[in-house]
Coordinates of C-alpha atoms (C1' of nucleotides) in Angstrom, one line a residue:
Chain A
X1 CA -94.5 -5.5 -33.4
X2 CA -95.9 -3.6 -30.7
X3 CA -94.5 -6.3 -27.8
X4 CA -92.8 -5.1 -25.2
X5 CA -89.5 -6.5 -23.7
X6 CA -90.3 -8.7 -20.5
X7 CA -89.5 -6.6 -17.0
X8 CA -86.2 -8.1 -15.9
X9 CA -86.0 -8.5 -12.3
X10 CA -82.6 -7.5 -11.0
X11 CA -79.4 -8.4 -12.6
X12 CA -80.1 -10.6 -16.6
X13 CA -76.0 -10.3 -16.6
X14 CA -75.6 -13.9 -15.5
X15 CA -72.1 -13.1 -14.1
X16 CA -73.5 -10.2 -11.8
X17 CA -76.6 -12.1 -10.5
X18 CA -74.4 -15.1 -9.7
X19 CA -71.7 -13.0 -7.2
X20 CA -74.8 -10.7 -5.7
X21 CA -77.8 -12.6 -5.6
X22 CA -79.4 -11.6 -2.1
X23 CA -77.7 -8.4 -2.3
X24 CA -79.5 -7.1 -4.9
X25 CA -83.4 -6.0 -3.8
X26 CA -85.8 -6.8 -7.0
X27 CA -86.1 -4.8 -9.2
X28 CA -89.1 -3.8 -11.5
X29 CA -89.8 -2.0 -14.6
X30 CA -92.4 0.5 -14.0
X31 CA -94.4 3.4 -15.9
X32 CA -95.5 6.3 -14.6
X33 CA -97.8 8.3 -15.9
X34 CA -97.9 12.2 -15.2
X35 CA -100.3 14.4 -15.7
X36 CA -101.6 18.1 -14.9
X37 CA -104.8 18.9 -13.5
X38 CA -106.9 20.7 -15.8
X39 CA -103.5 21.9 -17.7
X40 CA -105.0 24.9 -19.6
X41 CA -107.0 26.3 -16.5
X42 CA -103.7 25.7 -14.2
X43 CA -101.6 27.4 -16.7
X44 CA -103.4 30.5 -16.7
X45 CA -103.7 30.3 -13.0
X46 CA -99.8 29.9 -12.7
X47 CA -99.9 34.0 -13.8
X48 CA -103.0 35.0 -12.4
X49 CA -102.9 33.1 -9.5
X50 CA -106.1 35.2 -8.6
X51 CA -108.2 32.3 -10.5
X52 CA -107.0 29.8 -7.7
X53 CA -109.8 28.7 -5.9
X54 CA -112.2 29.9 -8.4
X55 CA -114.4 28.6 -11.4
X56 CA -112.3 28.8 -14.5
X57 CA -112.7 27.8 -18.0
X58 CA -110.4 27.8 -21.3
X59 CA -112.5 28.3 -24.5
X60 CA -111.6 26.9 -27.7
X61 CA -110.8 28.3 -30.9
X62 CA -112.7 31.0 -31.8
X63 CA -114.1 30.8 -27.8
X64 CA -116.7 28.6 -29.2
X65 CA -116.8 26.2 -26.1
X66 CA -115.6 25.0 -22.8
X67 CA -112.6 22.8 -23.3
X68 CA -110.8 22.9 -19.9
X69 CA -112.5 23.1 -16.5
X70 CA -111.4 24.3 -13.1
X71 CA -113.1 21.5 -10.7
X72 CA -114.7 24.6 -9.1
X73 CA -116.3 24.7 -13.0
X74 CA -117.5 21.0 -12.8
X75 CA -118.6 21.4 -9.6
X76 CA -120.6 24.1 -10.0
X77 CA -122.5 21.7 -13.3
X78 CA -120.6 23.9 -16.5
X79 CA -119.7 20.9 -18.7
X80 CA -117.1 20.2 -21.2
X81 CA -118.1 21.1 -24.6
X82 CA -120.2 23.9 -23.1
X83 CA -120.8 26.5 -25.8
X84 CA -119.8 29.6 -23.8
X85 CA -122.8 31.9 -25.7
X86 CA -124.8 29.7 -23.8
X87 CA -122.6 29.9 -20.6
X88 CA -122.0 33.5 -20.9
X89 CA -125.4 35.0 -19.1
X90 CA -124.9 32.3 -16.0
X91 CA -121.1 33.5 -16.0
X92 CA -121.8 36.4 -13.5
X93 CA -124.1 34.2 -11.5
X94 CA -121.6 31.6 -11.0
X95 CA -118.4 33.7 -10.6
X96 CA -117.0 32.2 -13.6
X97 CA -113.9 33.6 -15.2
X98 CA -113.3 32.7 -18.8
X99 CA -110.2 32.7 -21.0
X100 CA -109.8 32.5 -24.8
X101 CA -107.0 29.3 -25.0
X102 CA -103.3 30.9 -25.4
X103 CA -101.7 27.6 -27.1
X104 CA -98.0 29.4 -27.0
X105 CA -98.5 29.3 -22.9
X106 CA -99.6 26.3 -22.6
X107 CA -96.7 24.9 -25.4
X108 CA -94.0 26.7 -23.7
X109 CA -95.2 25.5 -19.9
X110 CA -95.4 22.2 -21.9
X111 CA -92.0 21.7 -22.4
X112 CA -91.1 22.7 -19.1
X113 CA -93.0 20.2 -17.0
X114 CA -91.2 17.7 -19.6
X115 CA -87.8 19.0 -19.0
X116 CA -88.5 18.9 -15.1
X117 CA -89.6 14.7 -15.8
X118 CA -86.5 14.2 -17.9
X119 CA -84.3 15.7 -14.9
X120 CA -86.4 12.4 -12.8
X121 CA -86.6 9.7 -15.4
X122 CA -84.2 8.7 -18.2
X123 CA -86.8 7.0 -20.4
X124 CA -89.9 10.0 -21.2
X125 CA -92.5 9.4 -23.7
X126 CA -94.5 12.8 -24.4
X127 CA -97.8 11.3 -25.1
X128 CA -100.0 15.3 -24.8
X129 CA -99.2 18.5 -24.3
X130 CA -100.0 17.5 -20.4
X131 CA -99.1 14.4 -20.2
X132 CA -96.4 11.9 -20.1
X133 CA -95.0 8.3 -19.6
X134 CA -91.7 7.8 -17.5
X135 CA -90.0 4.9 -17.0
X136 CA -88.6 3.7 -13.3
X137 CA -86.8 0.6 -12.5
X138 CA -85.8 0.3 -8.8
X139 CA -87.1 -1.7 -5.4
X140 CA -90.6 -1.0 -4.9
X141 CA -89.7 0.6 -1.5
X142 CA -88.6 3.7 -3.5
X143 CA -91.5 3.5 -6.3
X144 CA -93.5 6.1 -3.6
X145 CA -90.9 8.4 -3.2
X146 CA -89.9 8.5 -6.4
X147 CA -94.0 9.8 -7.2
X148 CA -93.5 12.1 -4.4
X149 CA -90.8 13.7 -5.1
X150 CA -91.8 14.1 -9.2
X151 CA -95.1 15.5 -8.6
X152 CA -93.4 18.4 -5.1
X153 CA -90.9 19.2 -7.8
X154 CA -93.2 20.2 -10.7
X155 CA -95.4 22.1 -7.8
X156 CA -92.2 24.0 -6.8
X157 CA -90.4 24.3 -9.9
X158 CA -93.7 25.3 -12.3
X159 CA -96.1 26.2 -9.3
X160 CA -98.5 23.3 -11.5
X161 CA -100.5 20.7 -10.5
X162 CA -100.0 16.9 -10.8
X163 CA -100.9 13.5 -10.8
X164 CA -98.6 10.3 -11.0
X165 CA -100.1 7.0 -11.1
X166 CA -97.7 4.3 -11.1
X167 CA -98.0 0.7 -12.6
X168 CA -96.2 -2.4 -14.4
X169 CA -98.3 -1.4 -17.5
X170 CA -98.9 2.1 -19.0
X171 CA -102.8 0.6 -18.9
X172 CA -102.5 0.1 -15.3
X173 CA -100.2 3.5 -14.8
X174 CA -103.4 5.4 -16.4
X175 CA -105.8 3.4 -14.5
X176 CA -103.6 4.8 -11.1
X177 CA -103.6 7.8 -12.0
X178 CA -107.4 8.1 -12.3
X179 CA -107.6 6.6 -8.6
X180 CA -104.9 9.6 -7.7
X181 CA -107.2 12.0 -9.6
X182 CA -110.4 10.7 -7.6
X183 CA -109.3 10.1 -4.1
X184 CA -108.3 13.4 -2.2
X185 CA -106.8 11.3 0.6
X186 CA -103.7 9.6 -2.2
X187 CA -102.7 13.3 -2.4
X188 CA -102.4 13.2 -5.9
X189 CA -100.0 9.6 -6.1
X190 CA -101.2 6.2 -6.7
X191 CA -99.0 2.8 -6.9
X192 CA -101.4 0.2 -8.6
X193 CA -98.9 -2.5 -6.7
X194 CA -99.3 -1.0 -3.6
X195 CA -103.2 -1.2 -3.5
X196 CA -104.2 -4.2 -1.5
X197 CA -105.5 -7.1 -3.9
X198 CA -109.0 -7.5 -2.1
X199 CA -109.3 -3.5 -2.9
X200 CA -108.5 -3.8 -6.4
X201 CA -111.1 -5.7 -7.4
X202 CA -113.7 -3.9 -6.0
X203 CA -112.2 -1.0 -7.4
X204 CA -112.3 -2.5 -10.9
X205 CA -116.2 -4.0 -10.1
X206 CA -117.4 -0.4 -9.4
X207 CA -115.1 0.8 -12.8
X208 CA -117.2 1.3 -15.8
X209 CA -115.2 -0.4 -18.9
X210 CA -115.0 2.7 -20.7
X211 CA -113.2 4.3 -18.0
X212 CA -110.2 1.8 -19.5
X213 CA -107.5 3.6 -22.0
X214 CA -108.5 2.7 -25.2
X215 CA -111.8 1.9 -24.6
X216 CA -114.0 4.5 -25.7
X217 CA -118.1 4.8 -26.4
X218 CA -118.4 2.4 -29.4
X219 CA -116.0 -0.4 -28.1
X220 CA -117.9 -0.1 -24.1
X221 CA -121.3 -0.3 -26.0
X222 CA -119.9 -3.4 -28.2
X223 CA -118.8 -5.1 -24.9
X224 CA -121.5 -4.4 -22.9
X225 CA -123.2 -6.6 -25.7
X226 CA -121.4 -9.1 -25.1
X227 CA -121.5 -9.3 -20.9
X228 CA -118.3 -7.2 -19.9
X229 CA -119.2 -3.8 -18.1
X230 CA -116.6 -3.1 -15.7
X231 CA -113.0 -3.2 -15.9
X232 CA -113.2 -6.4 -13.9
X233 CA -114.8 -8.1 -16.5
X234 CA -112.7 -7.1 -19.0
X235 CA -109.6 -8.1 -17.0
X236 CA -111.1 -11.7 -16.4
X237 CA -112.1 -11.7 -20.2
X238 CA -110.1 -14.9 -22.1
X239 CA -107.5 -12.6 -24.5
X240 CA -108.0 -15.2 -27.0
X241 CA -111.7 -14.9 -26.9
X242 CA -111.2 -11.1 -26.9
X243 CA -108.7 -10.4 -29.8
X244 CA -110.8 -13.1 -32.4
X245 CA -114.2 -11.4 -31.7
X246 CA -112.8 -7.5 -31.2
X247 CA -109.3 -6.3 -31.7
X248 CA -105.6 -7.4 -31.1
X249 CA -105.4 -3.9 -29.6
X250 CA -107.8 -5.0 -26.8
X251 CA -106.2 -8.0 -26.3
X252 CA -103.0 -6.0 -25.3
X253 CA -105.3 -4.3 -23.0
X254 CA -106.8 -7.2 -21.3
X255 CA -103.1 -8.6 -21.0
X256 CA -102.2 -5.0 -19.4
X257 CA -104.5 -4.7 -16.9
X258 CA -103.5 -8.1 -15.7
X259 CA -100.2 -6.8 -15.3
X260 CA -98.3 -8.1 -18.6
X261 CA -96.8 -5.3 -20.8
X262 CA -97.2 -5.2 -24.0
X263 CA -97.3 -1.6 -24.9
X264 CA -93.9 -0.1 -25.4
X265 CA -92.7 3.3 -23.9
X266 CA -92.0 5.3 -27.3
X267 CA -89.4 7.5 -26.3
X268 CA -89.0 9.4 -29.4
X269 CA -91.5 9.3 -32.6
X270 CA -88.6 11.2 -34.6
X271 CA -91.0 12.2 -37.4
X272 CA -94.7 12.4 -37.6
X273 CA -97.1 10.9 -40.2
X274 CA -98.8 14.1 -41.3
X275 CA -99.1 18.0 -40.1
X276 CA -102.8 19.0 -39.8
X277 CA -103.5 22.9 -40.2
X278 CA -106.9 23.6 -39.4
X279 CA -109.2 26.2 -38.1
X280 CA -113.0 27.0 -38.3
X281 CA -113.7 30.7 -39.5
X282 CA -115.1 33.5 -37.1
X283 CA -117.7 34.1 -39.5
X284 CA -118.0 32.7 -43.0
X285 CA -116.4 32.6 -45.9
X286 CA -118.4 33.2 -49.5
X287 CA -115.6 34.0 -52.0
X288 CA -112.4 32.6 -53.6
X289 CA -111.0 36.5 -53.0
X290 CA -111.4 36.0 -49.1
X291 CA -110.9 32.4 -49.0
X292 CA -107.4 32.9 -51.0
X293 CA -106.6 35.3 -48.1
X294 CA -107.6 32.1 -45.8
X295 CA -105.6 29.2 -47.1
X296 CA -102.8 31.4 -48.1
X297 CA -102.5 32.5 -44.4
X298 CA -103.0 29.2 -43.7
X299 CA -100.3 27.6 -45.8
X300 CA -97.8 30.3 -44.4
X301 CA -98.9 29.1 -40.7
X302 CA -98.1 25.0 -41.9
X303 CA -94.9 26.2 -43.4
X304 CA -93.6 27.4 -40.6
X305 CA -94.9 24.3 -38.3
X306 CA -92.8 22.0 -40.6
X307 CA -90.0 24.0 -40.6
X308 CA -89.7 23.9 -36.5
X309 CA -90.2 20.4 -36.9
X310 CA -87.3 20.8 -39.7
X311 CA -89.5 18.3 -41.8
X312 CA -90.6 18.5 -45.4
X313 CA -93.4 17.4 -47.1
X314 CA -94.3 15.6 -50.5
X315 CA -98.1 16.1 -50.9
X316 CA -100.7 18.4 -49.5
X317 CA -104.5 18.4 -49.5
X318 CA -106.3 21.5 -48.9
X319 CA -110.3 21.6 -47.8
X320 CA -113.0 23.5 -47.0
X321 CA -116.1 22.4 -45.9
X322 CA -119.9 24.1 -44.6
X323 CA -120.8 24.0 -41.1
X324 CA -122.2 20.7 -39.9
X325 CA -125.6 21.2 -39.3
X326 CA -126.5 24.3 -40.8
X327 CA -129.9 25.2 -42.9
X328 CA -127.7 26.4 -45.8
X329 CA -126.5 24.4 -49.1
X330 CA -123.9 22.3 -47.8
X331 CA -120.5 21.4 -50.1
X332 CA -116.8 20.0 -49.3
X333 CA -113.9 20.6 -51.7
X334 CA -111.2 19.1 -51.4
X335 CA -107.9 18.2 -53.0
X336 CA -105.0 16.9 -53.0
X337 CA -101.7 18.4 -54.2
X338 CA -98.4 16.1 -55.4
X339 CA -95.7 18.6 -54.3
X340 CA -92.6 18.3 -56.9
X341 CA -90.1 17.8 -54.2
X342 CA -90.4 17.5 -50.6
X343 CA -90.4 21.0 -49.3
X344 CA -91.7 23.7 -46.3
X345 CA -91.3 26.4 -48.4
X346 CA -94.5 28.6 -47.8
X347 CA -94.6 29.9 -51.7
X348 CA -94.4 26.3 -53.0
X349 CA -97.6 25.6 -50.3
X350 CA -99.3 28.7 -50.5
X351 CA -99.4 28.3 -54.7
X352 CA -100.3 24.2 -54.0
X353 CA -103.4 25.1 -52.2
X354 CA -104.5 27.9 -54.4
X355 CA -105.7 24.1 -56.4
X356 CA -108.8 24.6 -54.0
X357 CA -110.0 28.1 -55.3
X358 CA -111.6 26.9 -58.8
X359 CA -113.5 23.7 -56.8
X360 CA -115.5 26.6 -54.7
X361 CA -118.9 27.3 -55.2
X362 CA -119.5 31.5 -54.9
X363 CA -121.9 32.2 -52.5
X364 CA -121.5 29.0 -50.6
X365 CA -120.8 29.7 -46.8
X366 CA -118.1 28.0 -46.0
X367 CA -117.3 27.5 -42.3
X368 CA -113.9 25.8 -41.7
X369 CA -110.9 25.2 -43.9
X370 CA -107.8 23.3 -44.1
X371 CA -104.4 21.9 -44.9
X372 CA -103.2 18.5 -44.6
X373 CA -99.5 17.6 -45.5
X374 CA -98.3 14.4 -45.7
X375 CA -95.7 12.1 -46.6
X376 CA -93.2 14.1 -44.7
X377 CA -89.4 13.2 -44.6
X378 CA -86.6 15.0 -42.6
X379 CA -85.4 18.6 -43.8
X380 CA -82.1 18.2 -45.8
X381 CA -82.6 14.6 -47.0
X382 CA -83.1 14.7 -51.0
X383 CA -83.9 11.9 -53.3
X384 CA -81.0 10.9 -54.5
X385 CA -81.9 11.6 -58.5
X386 CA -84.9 14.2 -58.3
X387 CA -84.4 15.4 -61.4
X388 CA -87.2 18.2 -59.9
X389 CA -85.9 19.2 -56.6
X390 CA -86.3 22.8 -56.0
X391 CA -82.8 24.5 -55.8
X392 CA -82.0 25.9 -52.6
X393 CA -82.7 29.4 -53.4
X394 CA -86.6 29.1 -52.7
X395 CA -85.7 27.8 -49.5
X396 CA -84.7 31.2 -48.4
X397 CA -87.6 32.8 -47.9
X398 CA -89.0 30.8 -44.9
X399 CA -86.3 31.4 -42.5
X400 CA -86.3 35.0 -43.7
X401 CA -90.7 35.4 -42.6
X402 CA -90.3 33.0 -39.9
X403 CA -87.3 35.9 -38.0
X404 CA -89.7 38.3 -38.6
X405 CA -92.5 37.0 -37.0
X406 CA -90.7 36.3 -34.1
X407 CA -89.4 40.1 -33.9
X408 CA -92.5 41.3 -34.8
X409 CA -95.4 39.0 -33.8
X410 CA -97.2 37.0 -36.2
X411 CA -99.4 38.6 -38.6
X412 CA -96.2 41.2 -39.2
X413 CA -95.8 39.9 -42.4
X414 CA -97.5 37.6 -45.3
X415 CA -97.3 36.7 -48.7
X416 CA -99.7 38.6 -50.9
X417 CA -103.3 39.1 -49.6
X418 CA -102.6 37.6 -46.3
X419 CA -99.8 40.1 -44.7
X420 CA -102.5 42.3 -44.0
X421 CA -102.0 43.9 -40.4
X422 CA -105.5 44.3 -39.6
X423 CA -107.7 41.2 -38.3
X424 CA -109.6 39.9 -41.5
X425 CA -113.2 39.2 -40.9
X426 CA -112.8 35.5 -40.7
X427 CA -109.6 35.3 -38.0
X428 CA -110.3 33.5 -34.7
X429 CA -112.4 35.4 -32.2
X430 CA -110.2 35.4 -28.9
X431 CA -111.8 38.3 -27.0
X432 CA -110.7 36.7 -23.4
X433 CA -106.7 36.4 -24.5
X434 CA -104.5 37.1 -21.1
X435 CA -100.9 37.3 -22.4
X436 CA -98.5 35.4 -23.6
X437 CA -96.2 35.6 -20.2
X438 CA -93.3 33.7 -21.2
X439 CA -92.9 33.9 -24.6
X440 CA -93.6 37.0 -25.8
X441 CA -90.8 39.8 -24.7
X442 CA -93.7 42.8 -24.9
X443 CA -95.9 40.6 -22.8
X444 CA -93.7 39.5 -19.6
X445 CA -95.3 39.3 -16.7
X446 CA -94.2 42.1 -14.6
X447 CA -92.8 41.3 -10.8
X448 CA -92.8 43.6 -7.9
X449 CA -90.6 42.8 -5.3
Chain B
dC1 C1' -103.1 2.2 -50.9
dT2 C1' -107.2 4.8 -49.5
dG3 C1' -111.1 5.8 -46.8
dC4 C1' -113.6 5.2 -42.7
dG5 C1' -114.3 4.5 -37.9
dT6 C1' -112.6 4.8 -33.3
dA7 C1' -109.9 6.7 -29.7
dA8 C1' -107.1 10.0 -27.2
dG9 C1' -106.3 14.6 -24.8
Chain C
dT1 C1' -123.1 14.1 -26.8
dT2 C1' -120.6 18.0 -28.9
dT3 C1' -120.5 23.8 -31.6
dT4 C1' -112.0 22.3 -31.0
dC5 C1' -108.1 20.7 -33.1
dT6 C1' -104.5 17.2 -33.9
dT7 C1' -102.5 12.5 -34.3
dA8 C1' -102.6 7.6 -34.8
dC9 C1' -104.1 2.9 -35.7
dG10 C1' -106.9 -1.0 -37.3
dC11 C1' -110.0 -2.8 -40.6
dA12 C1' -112.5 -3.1 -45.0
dG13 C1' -112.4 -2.8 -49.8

DNA sequence: CTGCGTAAG
DNA sequence: TTTTCTTACGCAG
């Protein structure tokens, strides 16, 4: 299923490979794999280009912890997944600037670095927000201009900072771009067919396994077990051997790190599984008044997520849960919805997860809800006899909120208890928020010439 | 099919 | 190894 078509070498027309068959250099299907430096932190720095240089960190939600790092942050020992309460008193001390994470920044210079790729490759596959896959056939001779030129043109287009690692496998276009990401003298490029042979495996020796993509903790731990600690061993593992006593997914890994693809570019996943709306409370919740307030704010959020996705969903499960390790009585509601007819409409979503509210338990601290909607389908397409499809007319309404939110910013208007104005007690702390430069029209970064 | 574990960034 | 959030896949039952 997940087999990739062979790399054809120059012409597979017969006709053309028969009249020009010297002419024609070979050619190779490669992947590239892009990716920028500490993408939050280098966002930020693109319009406050005063952090260059210095220790910078991104919080997450509710600037609970470190989850982007300047390398002037690693080096000076601030880790990921810092909590910055603990960070905070060093923060002088070190020089360290912190921001609260602006997600509509980093979206919007998202898109951009992956317009700038599309302009170099005709085959992209956006795998993150900061990363992506890119296709190149052509004579190897190019392959290193071709990274060049990518990664100058994103620096002078964006002002952001790259990394391309190049292979014949997206496992071994990862693994390249590591090495680029390691070795200040590759200058940010790395052709895995370009490294000698005798250097590669040394490389690989010195490579923990877990530094492989798609091997994580549990899997390195499991093969350690078993005798295979570096990405050398792993490569020289027998696949057979592999997939019977682990996973046909590491098989295809062992196959691409020898150089055999069997991981397909996806160039578009037109519609995703399932929309996950989720967010842990500033402080927390204790009663179905406030946490109505919550998940209908919260359904209102989804709505409009599926509706720029122009998607539709046919069941929703709303939760809530305590925090993790707290001293206090912990309890997880949770339920699950059957929507009557596909639909984004935030009133049919907000009343769906209103099914939560009787399942609380008053008094109980609740530290983190959310929504998850599945079994989406494309916006427009109805079942062809739903004798319970919604008639257009409640469809209205989302369009309506979602133009004036964007006139007005995002908490300008709600259904019922959520259109408050003021920040509710249990909104998302983001104290350190610089502002949105390029997509809010009242927060445009201002030029002097 | 659902739930759980693993992995990714 | 998590004090974030989101998505996907394979495997077990």
């Amino acid at each position: 299923m997940n087999s990739a078509p062979r790399p054809v070498a120059g012409g597979d027309d017969p006709e053309t490979a028969a009249r020009e068959p010297v002419l024609r250099a070979p050619s190779h299907q490669l992947f590239a794999l892009i990716d920028v430096n500490s993408f939050y932190v280098s966002c930020q720095r693109v319009f406050e280009p005063w952090l260059n240089g210095r220790p910078v960190v991104v919080l997450s939600n509710n600037d609970g912890c470190c989850i982007a790092l300047s390398k002037e942050a690693k080096d000076a020992g601030v880790q990921m997944g810092e909590p910055w309460f603990k960070l905070a008193p060093r923060a002088a001390r070190l020089g360290l600037t912190a921001r609260s994470s602006n997600y509509e920044l980093y979206g919007d210079m998202s898109s951009r670095v992956m317009q700038v790729i599309g302009e170099h490759s005709p085959q992209v596959e956006i795998y993150s927000i900061d990363e992506a896959f890119a296709g190149y056939r052509g004579p190897l001779s190019t392959v290193l201009p071709f990274a060049r030129d990518l990664r100058a043109d994103i620096r002078r287009k964006l002002d952001l900072p790259v990394c391309v690692g190049m292979g014949p496998t997206k496992t071994l276009a990862k693994l390249a771009n590591g090495l680029a990401k390691s070795f200040d003298h590759l200058h940010g490029v790395c052709i895995w067919d370009t490294v000698p042979e005798s250097a590669r495996d040394t490389l690989l020796s010195r490579l923990p396994v877990q530094k492989v993509w798609g091997v994580g903790r549990r899997m390195a731990e499991k093969l350690q077990a078993a005798g295979i600690g570096t990405v050398a061993d792993l490569r020289h593992a027998d696949p057979v051997v592999i997939r019977r006593r682990f996973s046909v997914t590491l098989m295809r890994t062992v196959l691409e790190l020898r150089g055999e693809p069997c991981i397909d570019l996806e160039e578009s996943r037109d519609l995703q599984d399932q929309l996950i709306f989720s967010r842990s409370f500033a402080r927390p919740v204790t009663t179905a008044k406030e946490m109505e307030e919550v998940i209908s704010n919260y359904a209102q959020r989804a709505a409009s997520r599926l509706r720029q996705r122009s998607s539709q969903a046919k069941t929703l499960t709303v939760y809530a849960r305590t925090a993790a390790h707290s001293p206090w009585a912990q309890h997880a509601p949770s339920t699950t919805v059957p929507l009557r007819s596909p639909t984004s409409d935030p009133l049919a979503l907000t009343r769906a997860a209103k099914a939560l509210l009787p399942l609380m338990i008053e008094g109980t601290r609740y530290a983190k809800a959310g929504l998850v909607l599945t079994e989406l389908s494309r916006a427009g397409e109805q079942l062809a006899f739903d004798l319970f499809a919604e008639p257009a007319q409640e469809d209205s309404l989302g369009p309506l909120l979602e133009e004036i939110r964007s006139k007005a910013g995002a908490n300008a208007i709600g259904l019922g208890r959520s259109g408050m104005k003021t920040r509710s007690a249990w909104e998302m702390r983001r104290d350190m928020m610089s502002p949105r430069f390029t997509t809010a029209w009242d927060e445009v970064l201002e030029v002097s010439a």
